[in-house]
């Protein structure tokens, strides 16, 4: 027979000792369990916090891709009869149509289309695969030019070219990048005194010593993700800014695209390479010289509006309303007749490339790229002898006739809610030296009118 745990002790004392031992053991186990759980809770909280902040980091730095969805078919039925012969035949039919249908389709004649095709083909060609034929460079270029010319959605172009909207969304930026590289020399800022004098000759009859009209426009876009108010402008829309200088032939000689819409014209100019080179005297402007009838040297200047600050190399109108035939009114009218060049240039750009007809639903980087393509194509077509009359027909431009302002046809072609819009005029205190230069120009124009 097994001995009792407490031999010789009373029965009730032995039972009490066993109960106490079990209770003490259970209490110790419970304490250990609580300590382990407390430690595990701390670990769980730390892991949860790490996961949460990691998730926030992913959200702020990149888009979370949707899970891949298995295709229901390899090629949609509407695209199955897409062949090179089919798409080439479409373009050939456009060429055969009377009335310039191809020119309306691409905003240029066949000769210029083929020239562009030759210089960009090596950059946009794709190889055939065992699965399908590659889309030819001709069709890629036609898709891109049609998109810029009309602003149609990728879905609409899908039905026209029988190319999926997903592929079109890749084709357009690729071709625009190739065009930007091939046409980059179409925008060239003068670098010598003789080149600046050549620009000045176009302004000399109306505003001598003017070497370009400077202007800025907001290019309205959809609200970019995770950018806050960076692109939010005074019109309560989201935009990037296009800052440009144009010559007397309605061509861009300087272009800065992509600054956030919250920055004013003046702020963009002060931060631009153009202004930096002006301040560092790297522009090689012709030296100041007197105008006929004046004994004071006047510098060569850009012509701007109230959005810019007056400076020694940038003239803008006197603020406020002024009575007829007063000196300030005469200066403002003279400057406005010259600055109409920049309005006309932007007007042609907007009316011919309907890509700007409404707010653009692309990311800022792509809008910047495509806007530069339109600017380069504008200069290319304005220089082309075969395209100039198609791209800029008679009656398109604003003009002054005996002091009366006559609107050009482009104003009827540009919708009110187009993507290119004016920037606000901001009152600024002018430097005394710049104000004196403006007064000297005013004196010259008053003397010229009184002769």
Coordinates of C-alpha atoms in Angstrom, one line a residue:
X1 CA 0.0 0.0 0.0
X2 CA 1.4 3.5 -1.1
X3 CA 2.4 5.8 1.8
X4 CA 0.6 9.0 2.5
X5 CA 2.4 12.3 1.4
X6 CA 2.4 13.3 5.1
X7 CA 3.0 10.2 7.1
X8 CA 1.9 10.5 10.6
X9 CA -0.1 13.7 10.1
X10 CA -3.7 14.0 10.6
X11 CA -5.9 13.3 7.6
X12 CA -7.5 16.8 7.4
X13 CA -4.0 18.5 7.5
X14 CA -2.7 16.4 4.6
X15 CA -5.7 17.2 2.5
X16 CA -5.3 20.9 3.2
X17 CA -1.6 20.8 2.2
X18 CA -2.5 19.2 -1.2
X19 CA -5.2 21.8 -1.9
X20 CA -2.7 24.6 -1.1
X21 CA 0.0 23.1 -3.4
X22 CA -2.4 22.8 -6.3
X23 CA -3.6 26.4 -5.8
X24 CA -0.1 27.8 -5.6
X25 CA 0.8 25.9 -8.8
X26 CA -2.2 27.2 -10.7
X27 CA -1.5 30.8 -9.5
X28 CA 2.1 30.6 -10.8
X29 CA 0.9 29.1 -14.1
X30 CA -1.6 31.9 -14.5
X31 CA 1.1 34.6 -13.8
X32 CA 3.4 33.1 -16.3
X33 CA 0.6 33.0 -18.9
X34 CA -0.3 36.6 -18.2
X35 CA 3.3 37.6 -18.7
X36 CA 3.7 35.7 -21.9
X37 CA 0.4 37.2 -23.2
X38 CA 1.4 40.7 -22.3
X39 CA 4.7 40.2 -24.1
X40 CA 2.8 38.8 -27.2
X41 CA 0.4 41.8 -27.1
X42 CA 3.3 44.2 -27.3
X43 CA 4.8 42.2 -30.2
X44 CA 1.4 42.2 -32.0
X45 CA 1.0 46.0 -31.5
X46 CA 4.5 46.6 -32.8
X47 CA 3.9 44.4 -35.9
X48 CA 0.5 46.0 -36.5
X49 CA 2.1 49.5 -36.3
X50 CA 4.9 48.5 -38.7
X51 CA 2.4 47.1 -41.2
X52 CA 0.2 50.2 -41.0
X53 CA 3.1 52.6 -41.6
X54 CA 4.5 50.4 -44.4
X55 CA 1.0 50.5 -46.0
X56 CA 1.0 54.3 -45.8
X57 CA 4.4 54.5 -47.3
X58 CA 3.3 52.4 -50.3
X59 CA 0.2 54.5 -50.8
X60 CA 2.2 57.8 -50.8
X61 CA 5.0 56.6 -53.1
X62 CA 3.3 54.4 -55.7
X63 CA -0.1 53.2 -56.9
X64 CA -1.3 49.8 -55.6
X65 CA -1.8 47.7 -58.6
X66 CA -5.0 45.9 -59.0
X67 CA -4.8 42.1 -59.1
X68 CA -4.2 40.8 -62.6
X69 CA -7.3 39.9 -64.3
X70 CA -7.2 37.0 -66.7
X71 CA -8.1 38.0 -70.2
X72 CA -11.3 36.6 -71.7
X73 CA -9.8 36.6 -75.1
X74 CA -6.4 37.3 -76.8
X75 CA -7.7 39.9 -79.3
X76 CA -11.1 41.5 -79.3
X77 CA -13.3 40.5 -82.2
X78 CA -13.4 44.2 -83.4
X79 CA -9.6 44.1 -83.8
X80 CA -9.2 40.7 -85.4
X81 CA -9.3 42.0 -88.9
X82 CA -6.6 44.6 -88.1
X83 CA -3.8 44.1 -90.6
X84 CA -1.2 46.3 -92.1
X85 CA -3.1 46.2 -95.4
X86 CA -6.3 47.3 -93.7
X87 CA -4.8 50.2 -91.9
X88 CA -2.7 51.4 -94.8
X89 CA -5.8 51.3 -97.0
X90 CA -7.6 53.6 -94.5
X91 CA -4.9 56.2 -94.9
X92 CA -4.8 55.7 -98.7
X93 CA -8.5 56.3 -98.8
X94 CA -8.1 59.6 -96.9
X95 CA -5.5 60.7 -99.5
X96 CA -7.9 60.0 -102.3
X97 CA -10.7 62.0 -100.7
X98 CA -11.1 65.5 -102.3
X99 CA -11.2 68.6 -100.1
X100 CA -8.1 68.0 -98.1
X101 CA -9.4 65.3 -95.8
X102 CA -5.9 64.0 -95.0
X103 CA -4.8 67.5 -94.1
X104 CA -7.8 67.8 -91.7
X105 CA -7.0 64.4 -90.3
X106 CA -3.4 65.1 -89.4
X107 CA -3.2 68.9 -89.6
X108 CA -0.5 68.7 -92.3
X109 CA -0.1 67.6 -96.0
X110 CA 1.3 64.3 -97.0
X111 CA 4.7 65.7 -97.8
X112 CA 5.3 66.8 -94.2
X113 CA 3.7 63.7 -92.8
X114 CA 6.2 61.5 -94.8
X115 CA 9.1 63.8 -93.7
X116 CA 8.2 63.3 -90.0
X117 CA 7.7 59.5 -90.7
X118 CA 11.2 59.2 -92.1
X119 CA 12.9 60.9 -89.1
X120 CA 11.0 59.1 -86.3
X121 CA 10.6 55.6 -87.9
X122 CA 13.9 54.3 -86.4
X123 CA 12.8 55.3 -83.0
X124 CA 9.2 54.0 -83.0
X125 CA 9.5 50.8 -85.1
X126 CA 8.6 47.5 -83.4
X127 CA 9.5 43.9 -84.5
X128 CA 6.9 41.3 -85.5
X129 CA 6.5 38.4 -83.2
X130 CA 5.2 34.8 -83.8
X131 CA 1.9 35.9 -82.2
X132 CA 1.1 39.0 -84.2
X133 CA 2.3 41.7 -86.6
X134 CA 3.7 44.9 -85.1
X135 CA 1.8 48.1 -85.7
X136 CA 3.7 50.0 -88.4
X137 CA 5.4 53.4 -87.7
X138 CA 3.0 55.0 -90.2
X139 CA 0.0 54.0 -88.1
X140 CA 1.7 54.9 -84.9
X141 CA 2.4 58.4 -86.2
X142 CA -1.1 58.7 -87.6
X143 CA -2.7 57.7 -84.3
X144 CA -0.5 60.3 -82.4
X145 CA -1.2 63.1 -84.8
X146 CA -4.9 62.4 -84.8
X147 CA -5.0 62.4 -81.0
X148 CA -3.2 65.8 -80.9
X149 CA -5.3 67.2 -83.7
X150 CA -8.7 66.2 -82.2
X151 CA -8.3 65.5 -78.5
X152 CA -10.5 62.4 -79.0
X153 CA -10.4 59.8 -76.3
X154 CA -8.3 56.7 -76.7
X155 CA -11.5 54.8 -76.8
X156 CA -12.7 56.7 -79.9
X157 CA -9.3 56.2 -81.6
X158 CA -9.7 52.5 -80.8
X159 CA -12.8 52.2 -83.0
X160 CA -11.1 54.3 -85.8
X161 CA -7.8 52.4 -86.0
X162 CA -8.8 49.0 -84.5
X163 CA -6.1 49.3 -81.9
X164 CA -6.9 48.8 -78.3
X165 CA -7.1 51.9 -76.1
X166 CA -4.5 50.4 -73.8
X167 CA -2.0 50.1 -76.7
X168 CA -2.8 53.6 -77.9
X169 CA -2.1 54.9 -74.4
X170 CA 1.4 53.6 -74.8
X171 CA 1.9 54.6 -78.5
X172 CA 1.1 58.3 -78.0
X173 CA 3.8 59.0 -75.4
X174 CA 6.4 56.9 -77.3
X175 CA 5.8 58.7 -80.5
X176 CA 5.7 62.1 -78.8
X177 CA 9.0 61.4 -77.2
X178 CA 10.4 60.5 -80.6
X179 CA 9.0 63.7 -82.2
X180 CA 10.4 65.8 -79.4
X181 CA 13.9 64.4 -80.0
X182 CA 13.7 64.7 -83.8
X183 CA 12.3 68.3 -83.7
X184 CA 14.2 69.7 -80.7
X185 CA 16.0 72.2 -82.9
X186 CA 12.7 73.8 -84.0
X187 CA 12.9 75.9 -80.9
X188 CA 16.1 77.9 -80.8
X189 CA 16.8 80.9 -78.6
X190 CA 19.1 83.4 -80.4
X191 CA 22.7 83.2 -79.1
X192 CA 24.4 86.0 -80.9
X193 CA 23.9 89.7 -81.3
X194 CA 23.2 89.3 -85.0
X195 CA 20.5 86.7 -84.4
X196 CA 18.8 89.1 -81.8
X197 CA 18.9 91.9 -84.4
X198 CA 17.2 89.6 -86.9
X199 CA 14.4 89.0 -84.4
X200 CA 14.2 92.8 -83.7
X201 CA 13.6 93.6 -87.3
X202 CA 10.2 91.9 -87.2
X203 CA 9.1 94.3 -84.4
X204 CA 11.0 97.4 -85.6
X205 CA 8.1 99.1 -87.5
X206 CA 5.9 99.1 -84.4
X207 CA 8.1 98.7 -81.3
X208 CA 11.8 99.2 -82.0
X209 CA 14.3 97.4 -79.7
X210 CA 11.6 94.7 -79.0
X211 CA 13.2 91.2 -79.3
X212 CA 10.2 89.0 -78.5
X213 CA 6.7 88.9 -76.9
X214 CA 6.6 86.9 -73.6
X215 CA 3.5 85.3 -72.3
X216 CA 2.3 82.4 -70.0
X217 CA -0.7 80.2 -70.1
X218 CA -2.2 77.7 -67.7
X219 CA -2.7 74.2 -69.2
X220 CA -5.6 72.7 -67.2
X221 CA -5.3 69.1 -66.1
X222 CA -7.1 66.7 -63.9
X223 CA -6.1 66.7 -60.2
X224 CA -2.9 64.6 -59.9
X225 CA -2.9 62.0 -57.1
X226 CA -1.2 62.8 -53.8
X227 CA -0.1 66.3 -54.9
X228 CA -2.2 68.4 -52.5
X229 CA -2.3 72.0 -53.7
X230 CA 0.9 72.0 -55.8
X231 CA -1.0 72.3 -59.1
X232 CA -4.0 74.2 -57.7
X233 CA -4.3 77.7 -59.3
X234 CA -6.2 80.9 -58.7
X235 CA -9.0 79.8 -61.0
X236 CA -9.7 76.8 -58.7
X237 CA -8.5 74.3 -61.3
X238 CA -5.4 72.2 -61.5
X239 CA -2.8 73.1 -64.1
X240 CA 0.8 73.3 -65.3
X241 CA 2.2 76.5 -66.8
X242 CA 3.4 77.1 -70.3
X243 CA 5.9 80.1 -70.4
X244 CA 7.0 81.1 -73.9
X245 CA 8.7 83.8 -75.9
X246 CA 7.5 84.3 -79.6
X247 CA 8.9 86.2 -82.5
X248 CA 7.2 88.3 -85.1
X249 CA 6.6 85.2 -87.3
X250 CA 4.3 83.6 -84.7
X251 CA 7.0 81.0 -83.8
X252 CA 8.2 80.0 -80.3
X253 CA 11.9 80.9 -79.6
X254 CA 11.8 79.9 -75.9
X255 CA 9.5 77.5 -74.1
X256 CA 9.3 76.4 -70.4
X257 CA 6.6 73.8 -69.6
X258 CA 5.7 71.9 -66.5
X259 CA 5.8 74.4 -63.5
X260 CA 3.0 73.9 -61.0
X261 CA -0.1 76.0 -61.5
X262 CA 0.1 77.6 -58.1
X263 CA 3.2 79.6 -59.3
X264 CA 2.6 82.9 -61.1
X265 CA 4.0 83.9 -64.4
X266 CA 6.5 86.2 -62.7
X267 CA 7.6 83.4 -60.3
X268 CA 8.1 81.0 -63.2
X269 CA 10.1 83.6 -65.2
X270 CA 12.4 84.3 -62.2
X271 CA 13.1 80.6 -61.8
X272 CA 13.6 80.0 -65.5
X273 CA 16.9 79.5 -67.4
X274 CA 16.0 82.5 -69.5
X275 CA 15.9 84.9 -66.5
X276 CA 19.0 83.4 -65.0
X277 CA 20.9 84.0 -68.2
X278 CA 19.5 87.6 -68.4
X279 CA 20.7 88.3 -64.9
X280 CA 24.1 86.9 -65.6
X281 CA 24.5 88.8 -68.9
X282 CA 24.8 85.6 -70.9
X283 CA 22.1 86.4 -73.6
X284 CA 24.4 88.4 -75.9
X285 CA 21.8 91.1 -76.3
X286 CA 22.7 94.0 -78.7
X287 CA 24.2 96.9 -76.6
X288 CA 21.8 99.7 -75.7
X289 CA 21.6 102.5 -78.2
X290 CA 19.4 105.6 -78.7
X291 CA 16.3 105.7 -80.8
X292 CA 15.8 108.5 -83.4
X293 CA 15.0 111.8 -81.6
X294 CA 16.3 110.6 -78.2
X295 CA 19.7 111.2 -76.6
X296 CA 19.5 108.3 -74.2
X297 CA 20.5 104.7 -74.7
X298 CA 17.6 102.2 -74.6
X299 CA 18.1 98.5 -74.1
X300 CA 16.6 95.7 -76.1
X301 CA 13.5 94.4 -74.3
X302 CA 10.9 91.6 -74.2
X303 CA 7.2 92.7 -74.3
X304 CA 4.9 91.3 -71.5
X305 CA 1.6 92.0 -69.8
X306 CA 0.6 92.8 -66.2
X307 CA 1.4 89.2 -65.1
X308 CA 5.1 90.1 -65.2
X309 CA 7.2 92.5 -63.2
X310 CA 8.6 95.5 -65.0
X311 CA 12.4 95.3 -65.5
X312 CA 15.2 96.8 -67.6
X313 CA 14.7 94.0 -70.2
X314 CA 11.0 93.5 -69.9
X315 CA 8.4 96.2 -70.7
X316 CA 4.7 95.9 -69.7
X317 CA 1.7 98.3 -69.9
X318 CA 1.1 101.2 -67.5
X319 CA -1.6 99.9 -65.0
X320 CA -5.1 101.4 -65.0
X321 CA -7.2 103.2 -67.6
X322 CA -5.9 106.2 -69.4
X323 CA -7.6 108.9 -71.6
X324 CA -7.1 108.9 -75.3
X325 CA -4.0 110.4 -76.7
X326 CA -2.3 110.6 -73.3
X327 CA 1.3 109.4 -73.2
X328 CA 0.6 106.4 -71.1
X329 CA -2.4 105.4 -73.4
X330 CA -0.1 105.8 -76.5
X331 CA 2.5 103.5 -75.0
X332 CA 0.0 100.9 -73.9
X333 CA -1.6 100.8 -77.4
X334 CA 1.8 100.5 -79.1
X335 CA 2.8 97.6 -76.8
X336 CA -0.6 95.9 -77.3
X337 CA -0.2 95.9 -81.1
X338 CA 3.1 94.1 -80.7
X339 CA 2.0 91.8 -78.0
X340 CA -0.9 90.5 -80.1
X341 CA 1.7 88.3 -81.7
X342 CA 1.8 86.1 -78.6
X343 CA -2.0 85.9 -78.3
X344 CA -2.1 84.9 -82.0
X345 CA 0.6 82.3 -81.5
X346 CA -1.2 80.7 -78.6
X347 CA -4.5 81.0 -80.5
X348 CA -3.2 79.1 -83.5
X349 CA -1.7 76.4 -81.3
X350 CA -5.0 75.9 -79.4
X351 CA -7.3 75.9 -82.4
X352 CA -5.2 73.6 -84.5
X353 CA -4.3 71.1 -81.8
X354 CA -7.7 70.3 -80.2
X355 CA -5.8 68.2 -77.6
X356 CA -6.2 71.5 -75.6
X357 CA -10.0 71.8 -76.2
X358 CA -10.8 70.7 -72.6
X359 CA -9.1 69.8 -69.4
X360 CA -6.6 67.1 -70.0
X361 CA -7.0 63.8 -68.2
X362 CA -3.4 62.7 -68.1
X363 CA -0.7 63.0 -65.5
X364 CA 1.4 66.2 -65.4
X365 CA 4.5 64.5 -66.8
X366 CA 2.6 63.3 -69.9
X367 CA 0.8 66.6 -70.4
X368 CA 4.2 68.3 -70.3
X369 CA 5.6 65.9 -72.9
X370 CA 2.6 66.2 -75.2
X371 CA 2.4 70.0 -74.9
X372 CA 6.0 70.3 -76.0
X373 CA 5.2 68.1 -79.0
X374 CA 2.4 70.5 -80.0
X375 CA 4.8 73.5 -79.7
X376 CA 7.5 71.8 -81.8
X377 CA 5.0 70.8 -84.4
X378 CA 3.6 74.3 -84.5
X379 CA 7.0 75.7 -85.3
X380 CA 7.6 73.0 -87.9
X381 CA 4.3 73.6 -89.7
X382 CA 4.7 77.4 -89.5
X383 CA 8.1 77.1 -91.3
X384 CA 6.9 74.6 -93.8
X385 CA 6.0 76.1 -97.2
X386 CA 3.6 73.3 -97.9
X387 CA 1.8 73.4 -94.5
X388 CA 1.8 77.1 -93.7
X389 CA -1.4 78.0 -95.7
X390 CA -3.2 74.9 -94.3
X391 CA -2.1 75.4 -90.7
X392 CA -2.5 79.1 -90.7
X393 CA -5.0 80.2 -93.4
X394 CA -5.9 83.8 -94.2
X395 CA -8.1 85.4 -91.6
X396 CA -7.0 83.3 -88.7
X397 CA -5.1 86.0 -86.8
X398 CA -6.1 89.0 -84.7
X399 CA -5.0 92.3 -86.2
X400 CA -5.3 96.1 -85.9
X401 CA -6.7 98.1 -88.8
X402 CA -6.3 101.8 -88.4
X403 CA -6.2 101.4 -84.6
X404 CA -9.3 99.2 -84.6
X405 CA -8.9 95.7 -83.2
X406 CA -10.3 92.9 -85.4
X407 CA -10.6 89.4 -84.0
X408 CA -9.2 86.5 -85.9
X409 CA -11.0 83.3 -86.8
X410 CA -9.1 81.3 -84.2
X411 CA -11.2 82.9 -81.4
X412 CA -14.3 81.2 -82.8
X413 CA -12.6 77.8 -83.0
X414 CA -11.3 77.8 -79.4
X415 CA -14.0 76.7 -76.8
X416 CA -14.5 78.8 -73.7
X417 CA -13.4 75.9 -71.4
X418 CA -10.3 74.9 -73.3
X419 CA -7.3 73.7 -71.4
X420 CA -5.1 76.8 -72.2
X421 CA -6.1 79.8 -70.1
X422 CA -4.7 83.2 -69.2
X423 CA -2.8 83.9 -66.0
X424 CA -3.7 86.7 -63.6
X425 CA -2.3 90.2 -63.6
X426 CA -0.5 91.0 -60.4
X427 CA 0.3 94.5 -59.2
X428 CA 4.0 94.9 -58.4
X429 CA 6.3 97.8 -57.5
X430 CA 8.6 98.6 -60.4
X431 CA 12.3 99.4 -60.1
X432 CA 13.1 103.1 -60.7
X433 CA 15.5 102.3 -63.5
X434 CA 13.0 100.1 -65.3
X435 CA 10.2 102.7 -64.9
X436 CA 12.6 105.3 -66.4
X437 CA 13.3 103.1 -69.5
X438 CA 9.5 102.7 -70.0
X439 CA 9.1 106.5 -69.8
X440 CA 11.8 107.0 -72.4
X441 CA 10.0 104.6 -74.8
X442 CA 6.8 106.5 -74.1
X443 CA 8.5 109.8 -75.0
X444 CA 9.7 108.2 -78.3
X445 CA 6.2 106.9 -79.3
X446 CA 4.6 110.3 -78.4
X447 CA 7.1 112.2 -80.5
X448 CA 6.6 109.7 -83.4
X449 CA 2.8 110.2 -83.3
X450 CA 3.1 114.0 -83.2
X451 CA 5.2 114.2 -86.3

